[in-house]
Amino acid sequence: MDIYQATVDYLLTFPIFDSWQGLRTILQRIASSQPRDWRLPVIACEAVGEPAKKGIPASAALASALISIILVDDLLDHDPHGEYHRIGSGKASNVALAFQAAGIDALMKSGASPSVQLAALNSLNRMMLTTAYGQELDVQNPVDEASYWRVVENKSAPFYGCALHIGALLAGAREDTTQYLEQLGRIYGEMIQIHDDLNDTMAIPANPDWLQKRKPLPILFALTVEHPDRARFMELYEDISVGNALQEAQEILIRCGAVSYCVDQIICRHQIAQELLNNTALANQEIVDSLLGGVIAPVWKLFESLGLSAHALPTLTSAPSQER
Amino acid sequence: MNTMKGFYASIASASRLQGSYLEALSEITKMSHKQAKALRSDQGWQDWSQQNQIMETLGA
């Protein structure tokens, strides 16, 4: 089953996509890049033993919500690639509102029982509200470790928690299972956020995070911890565009332990998620295991590239076998 | 989970803990910038930048 085509086909049955060409174009353009997050509700559906097609309305709801969130995120972050550069801020905001509403419509037309629909709508709405609060916190640029994790808890984790939650709800899963999958999704979302921060921080040329003096996790670590290169890092951070500043700053991130810290945070969350998974009965546990394996795989590859075997990691002896 | 300062203190003393998990994390601090670049493109970190992927699609 082509989840992306099925999701687009489902949404295109809504009359608004006939009337509004711009909305349809954006939806189809994004679907063509096959965003992996769209698959999450279907994965939850299959995890509880139901066919993928039952999760398509949830994927459509999540896809719509994601487009809405990204359109606004681009505006808040002044992202140079943002759609608002092409169509203007007002129109981008309006399109974001339309997709948010389309997400609600996707659940309303799912054909699920009224109680399941209500639970799914509640989950989606709670996620959108919390994410908006997380965006507000993020705009304020976290100044310390506690405020960074508060942003992640509100901005990143709810989306992934909701993704698995609504998929499981539409599959008709028991309440304890849907709650467990939501919890697992939240942990997964935190891992994704740390990956994203690492990737953006180590990007060449300098990512907007550097240029806008934002504080993704590795940069926050290097600014917070009292390591020997801290003063120099602060100087480089103030003007990252000068000469070789980016490379020198990235080398400090590696040397001071910022990258190691991010890796540790990913591994800790992977272990928590794995324990959750092992203590919950799912009809198809392998599909969730594979999801977690995918997000931890770059870490194991990193260890391998540095010549570190699983045997050198006594607390993680079973983990590399989960790689997919 | 470790706080940043707690983690830093732990890996700073990790050389005394041969073969340990912390020593492995400490090894990452010795990685070259070239290896870090490869880490992005070859080890799959870039794959996980889902939001970037979508932003580029939106802004295409």
GROMACS .gro file of C-alpha atoms in nm:
model
  384
    1MET     CA    1   0.000   0.000   0.000
    2ASP     CA    2   0.132   0.345  -0.095
    3ILE     CA    3   0.060   0.535   0.224
    4TYR     CA    4   0.146   0.870   0.068
    5GLN     CA    5  -0.085   0.827  -0.229
    6ALA     CA    6  -0.360   0.694  -0.004
    7THR     CA    7  -0.322   0.992   0.229
    8VAL     CA    8  -0.334   1.241  -0.058
    9ASP     CA    9  -0.629   1.062  -0.217
   10TYR     CA   10  -0.815   1.072   0.113
   11LEU     CA   11  -0.761   1.445   0.160
   12LEU     CA   12  -0.840   1.528  -0.203
   13THR     CA   13  -1.194   1.399  -0.153
   14PHE     CA   14  -1.257   1.713   0.056
   15PRO     CA   15  -1.425   1.979  -0.163
   16ILE     CA   16  -1.190   2.253  -0.038
   17PHE     CA   17  -0.900   2.094  -0.228
   18ASP     CA   18  -1.102   2.127  -0.552
   19SER     CA   19  -1.172   2.494  -0.490
   20TRP     CA   20  -0.827   2.589  -0.366
   21GLN     CA   21  -0.551   2.501  -0.611
   22GLY     CA   22  -0.272   2.636  -0.386
   23LEU     CA   23  -0.370   2.402  -0.105
   24ARG     CA   24  -0.371   2.103  -0.338
   25THR     CA   25  -0.033   2.196  -0.486
   26ILE     CA   26   0.136   2.221  -0.147
   27LEU     CA   27  -0.012   1.889  -0.034
   28GLN     CA   28   0.101   1.706  -0.346
   29ARG     CA   29   0.446   1.865  -0.344
   30ILE     CA   30   0.509   1.756   0.013
   31ALA     CA   31   0.366   1.408  -0.042
   32SER     CA   32   0.613   1.359  -0.328
   33SER     CA   33   0.901   1.389  -0.077
   34GLN     CA   34   0.742   1.105   0.127
   35PRO     CA   35   0.787   1.252   0.476
   36ARG     CA   36   0.850   0.961   0.709
   37ASP     CA   37   0.634   1.111   0.984
   38TRP     CA   38   0.322   1.055   0.776
   39ARG     CA   39   0.376   0.683   0.828
   40LEU     CA   40   0.361   0.696   1.207
   41PRO     CA   41  -0.018   0.662   1.252
   42VAL     CA   42  -0.017   0.367   1.013
   43ILE     CA   43   0.270   0.208   1.205
   44ALA     CA   44   0.067   0.240   1.526
   45CYS     CA   45  -0.232   0.087   1.349
   46GLU     CA   46  -0.029  -0.209   1.227
   47ALA     CA   47   0.141  -0.245   1.566
   48VAL     CA   48  -0.194  -0.328   1.722
   49GLY     CA   49  -0.270  -0.577   1.448
   50GLU     CA   50  -0.497  -0.376   1.219
   51PRO     CA   51  -0.449  -0.316   0.847
   52ALA     CA   52  -0.270   0.000   0.730
   53LYS     CA   53  -0.577   0.140   0.557
   54LYS     CA   54  -0.748   0.190   0.893
   55GLY     CA   55  -0.478   0.440   0.983
   56ILE     CA   56  -0.502   0.652   0.667
   57PRO     CA   57  -0.745   0.912   0.811
   58ALA     CA   58  -0.503   0.954   1.103
   59SER     CA   59  -0.211   0.992   0.860
   60ALA     CA   60  -0.411   1.255   0.672
   61ALA     CA   61  -0.482   1.439   0.996
   62LEU     CA   62  -0.118   1.425   1.098
   63ALA     CA   63   0.008   1.526   0.753
   64SER     CA   64  -0.222   1.829   0.754
   65ALA     CA   65  -0.116   1.926   1.106
   66LEU     CA   66   0.250   1.891   1.012
   67ILE     CA   67   0.216   2.121   0.710
   68SER     CA   68   0.039   2.375   0.928
   69ILE     CA   69   0.310   2.359   1.195
   70ILE     CA   70   0.596   2.390   0.945
   71LEU     CA   71   0.440   2.690   0.770
   72VAL     CA   72   0.419   2.873   1.102
   73ASP     CA   73   0.759   2.748   1.220
   74ASP     CA   74   0.920   2.896   0.909
   75LEU     CA   75   0.763   3.232   0.985
   76LEU     CA   76   0.873   3.227   1.348
   77ASP     CA   77   1.227   3.119   1.261
   78HIS     CA   78   1.258   3.353   0.959
   79ASP     CA   79   1.362   3.045   0.769
   80PRO     CA   80   1.517   3.133   0.431
   81HIS     CA   81   1.347   2.830   0.269
   82GLY     CA   82   1.003   2.908   0.407
   83GLU     CA   83   0.695   2.903   0.187
   84TYR     CA   84   0.613   3.254   0.311
   85HIS     CA   85   0.896   3.388   0.092
   86ARG     CA   86   0.704   3.265  -0.211
   87ILE     CA   87   0.346   3.351  -0.121
   88GLY     CA   88   0.382   3.611   0.155
   89SER     CA   89   0.337   3.589   0.532
   90GLY     CA   90  -0.037   3.654   0.533
   91LYS     CA   91  -0.115   3.386   0.278
   92ALA     CA   92   0.121   3.139   0.445
   93SER     CA   93  -0.060   3.194   0.775
   94ASN     CA   94  -0.396   3.144   0.606
   95VAL     CA   95  -0.280   2.822   0.438
   96ALA     CA   96  -0.156   2.701   0.779
   97LEU     CA   97  -0.503   2.763   0.925
   98ALA     CA   98  -0.661   2.574   0.637
   99PHE     CA   99  -0.440   2.270   0.688
  100GLN     CA  100  -0.504   2.273   1.060
  101ALA     CA  101  -0.877   2.260   0.993
  102ALA     CA  102  -0.829   1.995   0.723
  103GLY     CA  103  -0.661   1.778   0.986
  104ILE     CA  104  -0.973   1.797   1.202
  105ASP     CA  105  -1.189   1.720   0.899
  106ALA     CA  106  -0.975   1.414   0.825
  107LEU     CA  107  -1.064   1.265   1.164
  108MET     CA  108  -1.431   1.369   1.143
  109LYS     CA  109  -1.468   1.178   0.816
  110SER     CA  110  -1.280   0.870   0.934
  111GLY     CA  111  -1.590   0.658   0.982
  112ALA     CA  112  -1.480   0.564   1.333
  113SER     CA  113  -1.733   0.554   1.615
  114PRO     CA  114  -1.824   0.890   1.772
  115SER     CA  115  -1.632   0.808   2.092
  116VAL     CA  116  -1.317   0.716   1.898
  117GLN     CA  117  -1.350   1.027   1.681
  118LEU     CA  118  -1.386   1.245   1.988
  119ALA     CA  119  -1.079   1.090   2.151
  120ALA     CA  120  -0.877   1.137   1.831
  121LEU     CA  121  -0.994   1.497   1.789
  122ASN     CA  122  -0.905   1.566   2.150
  123SER     CA  123  -0.558   1.421   2.095
  124LEU     CA  124  -0.498   1.624   1.778
  125ASN     CA  125  -0.625   1.945   1.931
  126ARG     CA  126  -0.420   1.898   2.249
  127MET     CA  127  -0.112   1.841   2.035
  128MET     CA  128  -0.170   2.156   1.826
  129LEU     CA  129  -0.225   2.366   2.136
  130THR     CA  130   0.082   2.231   2.315
  131THR     CA  131   0.296   2.266   2.004
  132ALA     CA  132   0.191   2.629   1.968
  133TYR     CA  133   0.299   2.687   2.328
  134GLY     CA  134   0.626   2.507   2.255
  135GLN     CA  135   0.683   2.736   1.955
  136GLU     CA  136   0.626   3.036   2.181
  137LEU     CA  137   0.882   2.904   2.429
  138ASP     CA  138   1.125   2.832   2.147
  139VAL     CA  139   1.100   3.185   2.009
  140GLN     CA  140   1.224   3.305   2.348
  141ASN     CA  141   1.544   3.101   2.288
  142PRO     CA  142   1.606   2.874   2.587
  143VAL     CA  143   1.873   3.012   2.816
  144ASP     CA  144   1.946   2.699   3.016
  145GLU     CA  145   1.914   2.324   3.021
  146ALA     CA  146   1.577   2.317   3.197
  147SER     CA  147   1.420   2.560   2.952
  148TYR     CA  148   1.565   2.366   2.656
  149TRP     CA  149   1.396   2.044   2.769
  150ARG     CA  150   1.075   2.236   2.836
  151VAL     CA  151   1.075   2.345   2.471
  152VAL     CA  152   1.134   1.987   2.354
  153GLU     CA  153   0.861   1.858   2.584
  154ASN     CA  154   0.611   2.105   2.439
  155LYS     CA  155   0.727   2.160   2.082
  156SER     CA  156   0.865   1.828   1.957
  157ALA     CA  157   0.739   1.541   2.171
  158PRO     CA  158   0.360   1.605   2.149
  159PHE     CA  159   0.354   1.578   1.769
  160TYR     CA  160   0.509   1.230   1.771
  161GLY     CA  161   0.302   1.120   2.069
  162CYS     CA  162  -0.014   1.227   1.889
  163ALA     CA  163   0.099   1.054   1.567
  164LEU     CA  164   0.107   0.711   1.731
  165HIS     CA  165  -0.189   0.786   1.956
  166ILE     CA  166  -0.440   0.874   1.685
  167GLY     CA  167  -0.323   0.582   1.470
  168ALA     CA  168  -0.386   0.342   1.758
  169LEU     CA  169  -0.720   0.507   1.839
  170LEU     CA  170  -0.852   0.466   1.485
  171ALA     CA  171  -0.733   0.105   1.493
  172GLY     CA  172  -0.965   0.051   1.789
  173ALA     CA  173  -0.687  -0.030   2.036
  174ARG     CA  174  -0.748  -0.051   2.410
  175GLU     CA  175  -0.699   0.267   2.610
  176ASP     CA  176  -0.388   0.143   2.790
  177THR     CA  177  -0.230   0.051   2.454
  178THR     CA  178  -0.310   0.389   2.298
  179GLN     CA  179  -0.161   0.565   2.601
  180TYR     CA  180   0.148   0.350   2.589
  181LEU     CA  181   0.200   0.425   2.220
  182GLU     CA  182   0.155   0.796   2.286
  183GLN     CA  183   0.426   0.778   2.553
  184LEU     CA  184   0.654   0.589   2.317
  185GLY     CA  185   0.590   0.846   2.045
  186ARG     CA  186   0.687   1.128   2.277
  187ILE     CA  187   1.021   0.963   2.356
  188TYR     CA  188   1.075   0.900   1.986
  189GLY     CA  189   1.005   1.270   1.920
  190GLU     CA  190   1.267   1.374   2.172
  191MET     CA  191   1.521   1.151   1.998
  192ILE     CA  192   1.431   1.307   1.663
  193GLN     CA  193   1.476   1.656   1.809
  194ILE     CA  194   1.824   1.573   1.936
  195HIS     CA  195   1.916   1.427   1.595
  196ASP     CA  196   1.789   1.742   1.432
  197ASP     CA  197   1.989   1.966   1.665
  198LEU     CA  198   2.307   1.767   1.601
  199ASN     CA  199   2.253   1.774   1.228
  200ASP     CA  200   2.181   2.147   1.215
  201THR     CA  201   2.471   2.238   1.441
  202MET     CA  202   2.724   2.037   1.239
  203ALA     CA  203   2.595   2.165   0.903
  204ILE     CA  204   2.829   2.347   0.663
  205PRO     CA  205   2.778   2.632   0.580
  206ALA     CA  206   2.643   2.764   0.905
  207ASN     CA  207   2.282   2.672   0.969
  208PRO     CA  208   2.040   2.956   1.063
  209ASP     CA  209   2.060   2.828   1.421
  210TRP     CA  210   2.414   2.966   1.435
  211LEU     CA  211   2.339   3.282   1.241
  212GLN     CA  212   2.034   3.368   1.454
  213LYS     CA  213   2.216   3.293   1.782
  214ARG     CA  214   1.981   3.012   1.869
  215LYS     CA  215   2.071   2.743   2.117
  216PRO     CA  216   2.022   2.390   1.990
  217LEU     CA  217   2.142   2.123   2.234
  218PRO     CA  218   2.512   2.097   2.134
  219ILE     CA  219   2.556   2.476   2.135
  220LEU     CA  220   2.376   2.508   2.469
  221PHE     CA  221   2.610   2.244   2.613
  222ALA     CA  222   2.921   2.428   2.493
  223LEU     CA  223   2.790   2.758   2.633
  224THR     CA  224   2.687   2.605   2.965
  225VAL     CA  225   2.957   2.360   3.068
  226GLU     CA  226   3.283   2.497   3.208
  227HIS     CA  227   3.524   2.336   2.962
  228PRO     CA  228   3.865   2.482   2.867
  229ASP     CA  229   3.743   2.618   2.529
  230ARG     CA  230   3.427   2.781   2.660
  231ALA     CA  231   3.547   3.143   2.638
  232ARG     CA  232   3.676   3.087   2.285
  233PHE     CA  233   3.350   2.918   2.187
  234MET     CA  234   3.155   3.219   2.312
  235GLU     CA  235   3.366   3.448   2.094
  236LEU     CA  236   3.312   3.229   1.788
  237TYR     CA  237   2.940   3.200   1.858
  238GLU     CA  238   2.910   3.578   1.855
  239ASP     CA  239   3.025   3.597   1.493
  240ILE     CA  240   3.022   3.257   1.328
  241SER     CA  241   3.046   3.400   0.975
  242VAL     CA  242   3.402   3.521   1.015
  243GLY     CA  243   3.681   3.323   0.849
  244ASN     CA  244   3.716   2.972   0.983
  245ALA     CA  245   3.495   3.034   1.286
  246LEU     CA  246   3.237   2.768   1.201
  247GLN     CA  247   3.488   2.484   1.173
  248GLU     CA  248   3.669   2.592   1.490
  249ALA     CA  249   3.339   2.613   1.679
  250GLN     CA  250   3.229   2.272   1.552
  251GLU     CA  251   3.564   2.124   1.655
  252ILE     CA  252   3.507   2.261   2.004
  253LEU     CA  253   3.161   2.103   2.008
  254ILE     CA  254   3.323   1.767   1.944
  255ARG     CA  255   3.613   1.819   2.187
  256CYS     CA  256   3.413   1.957   2.479
  257GLY     CA  257   3.171   1.663   2.483
  258ALA     CA  258   2.866   1.837   2.335
  259VAL     CA  259   2.830   1.574   2.060
  260SER     CA  260   2.892   1.295   2.314
  261TYR     CA  261   2.625   1.440   2.539
  262CYS     CA  262   2.371   1.440   2.255
  263VAL     CA  263   2.460   1.079   2.172
  264ASP     CA  264   2.416   0.987   2.540
  265GLN     CA  265   2.076   1.155   2.549
  266ILE     CA  266   1.964   0.963   2.241
  267ILE     CA  267   2.088   0.633   2.385
  268CYS     CA  268   1.917   0.693   2.722
  269ARG     CA  269   1.586   0.759   2.550
  270HIS     CA  270   1.628   0.459   2.326
  271GLN     CA  271   1.675   0.240   2.632
  272ILE     CA  272   1.365   0.381   2.802
  273ALA     CA  273   1.162   0.327   2.485
  274GLN     CA  274   1.297  -0.026   2.450
  275GLU     CA  275   1.199  -0.108   2.808
  276LEU     CA  276   0.850   0.027   2.745
  277LEU     CA  277   0.825  -0.182   2.432
  278ASN     CA  278   0.941  -0.497   2.611
  279ASN     CA  279   0.678  -0.452   2.882
  280THR     CA  280   0.382  -0.404   2.652
  281ALA     CA  281   0.203  -0.667   2.448
  282LEU     CA  282   0.154  -0.559   2.088
  283ALA     CA  283   0.023  -0.776   1.806
  284ASN     CA  284   0.310  -0.657   1.587
  285GLN     CA  285   0.594  -0.547   1.812
  286GLU     CA  286   0.851  -0.578   1.533
  287ILE     CA  287   0.719  -0.274   1.348
  288VAL     CA  288   0.775  -0.051   1.652
  289ASP     CA  289   1.108  -0.217   1.720
  290SER     CA  290   1.208  -0.129   1.365
  291LEU     CA  291   1.097   0.232   1.415
  292LEU     CA  292   1.320   0.263   1.721
  293GLY     CA  293   1.602   0.077   1.546
  294GLY     CA  294   1.599   0.333   1.268
  295VAL     CA  295   1.640   0.630   1.498
  296ILE     CA  296   1.927   0.473   1.694
  297ALA     CA  297   2.108   0.333   1.387
  298PRO     CA  298   2.323   0.645   1.325
  299VAL     CA  299   2.454   0.616   1.682
  300TRP     CA  300   2.565   0.256   1.635
  301LYS     CA  301   2.721   0.352   1.302
  302LEU     CA  302   2.911   0.629   1.477
  303PHE     CA  303   3.043   0.384   1.736
  304GLU     CA  304   3.141   0.142   1.461
  305SER     CA  305   3.324   0.416   1.269
  306LEU     CA  306   3.526   0.494   1.583
  307GLY     CA  307   3.615   0.129   1.627
  308LEU     CA  308   3.396   0.083   1.936
  309SER     CA  309   3.229  -0.253   1.949
  310ALA     CA  310   2.919  -0.349   2.142
  311HIS     CA  311   3.143  -0.541   2.382
  312ALA     CA  312   3.301  -0.213   2.487
  313LEU     CA  313   2.959  -0.091   2.591
  314PRO     CA  314   2.848  -0.314   2.879
  315THR     CA  315   2.523  -0.128   2.936
  316LEU     CA  316   2.428  -0.165   2.572
  317THR     CA  317   2.527  -0.519   2.487
  318SER     CA  318   2.198  -0.606   2.320
  319ALA     CA  319   2.137  -0.274   2.147
  320PRO     CA  320   2.335  -0.308   1.822
  321SER     CA  321   2.141  -0.620   1.727
  322GLN     CA  322   1.832  -0.399   1.702
  323GLU     CA  323   1.979  -0.204   1.416
  324ARG     CA  324   1.780  -0.219   1.096
  325MET     CA  325   1.944   1.125   3.296
  326ASN     CA  326   2.268   1.320   3.319
  327THR     CA  327   2.268   1.696   3.346
  328MET     CA  328   2.514   1.871   3.115
  329LYS     CA  329   2.756   1.954   3.393
  330GLY     CA  330   2.724   1.607   3.545
  331PHE     CA  331   2.786   1.448   3.208
  332TYR     CA  332   3.093   1.664   3.145
  333ALA     CA  333   3.241   1.566   3.481
  334SER     CA  334   3.174   1.199   3.403
  335ILE     CA  335   3.343   1.186   3.067
  336ALA     CA  336   3.636   1.395   3.191
  337SER     CA  337   3.721   1.107   3.426
  338ALA     CA  338   3.622   0.833   3.182
  339SER     CA  339   3.980   0.743   3.091
  340ARG     CA  340   3.997   0.564   3.425
  341LEU     CA  341   3.705   0.344   3.326
  342GLN     CA  342   3.848   0.140   3.042
  343GLY     CA  343   3.594  -0.041   2.831
  344SER     CA  344   3.306   0.143   2.987
  345TYR     CA  345   3.016   0.313   2.817
  346LEU     CA  346   3.147   0.650   2.935
  347GLU     CA  347   3.485   0.577   2.787
  348ALA     CA  348   3.314   0.510   2.455
  349LEU     CA  349   3.139   0.845   2.476
  350SER     CA  350   3.469   1.003   2.568
  351GLU     CA  351   3.618   0.860   2.247
  352ILE     CA  352   3.371   1.071   2.048
  353THR     CA  353   3.545   1.383   2.180
  354LYS     CA  354   3.858   1.273   1.989
  355MET     CA  355   3.676   1.251   1.656
  356SER     CA  356   3.813   1.475   1.380
  357HIS     CA  357   3.608   1.742   1.208
  358LYS     CA  358   3.634   1.537   0.891
  359GLN     CA  359   3.480   1.237   1.068
  360ALA     CA  360   3.206   1.460   1.202
  361LYS     CA  361   3.126   1.578   0.850
  362ALA     CA  362   3.111   1.217   0.734
  363LEU     CA  363   2.887   1.147   1.028
  364ARG     CA  364   2.630   1.384   0.884
  365SER     CA  365   2.635   1.259   0.529
  366ASP     CA  366   2.728   0.893   0.568
  367GLN     CA  367   2.605   0.788   0.909
  368GLY     CA  368   2.250   0.897   0.859
  369TRP     CA  369   2.210   1.202   1.083
  370GLN     CA  370   2.111   1.411   0.786
  371ASP     CA  371   1.836   1.163   0.707
  372TRP     CA  372   1.674   1.254   1.033
  373SER     CA  373   1.650   1.618   0.961
  374GLN     CA  374   1.289   1.566   0.868
  375GLN     CA  375   1.193   1.925   0.913
  376ASN     CA  376   1.468   2.045   0.680
  377GLN     CA  377   1.346   1.804   0.419
  378ILE     CA  378   0.994   1.942   0.441
  379MET     CA  379   1.106   2.302   0.448
  380GLU     CA  380   1.307   2.252   0.133
  381THR     CA  381   1.006   2.090  -0.028
  382LEU     CA  382   0.783   2.376   0.073
  383GLY     CA  383   1.032   2.633  -0.046
  384ALA     CA  384   1.109   2.457  -0.374
   0.00000   0.00000   0.00000
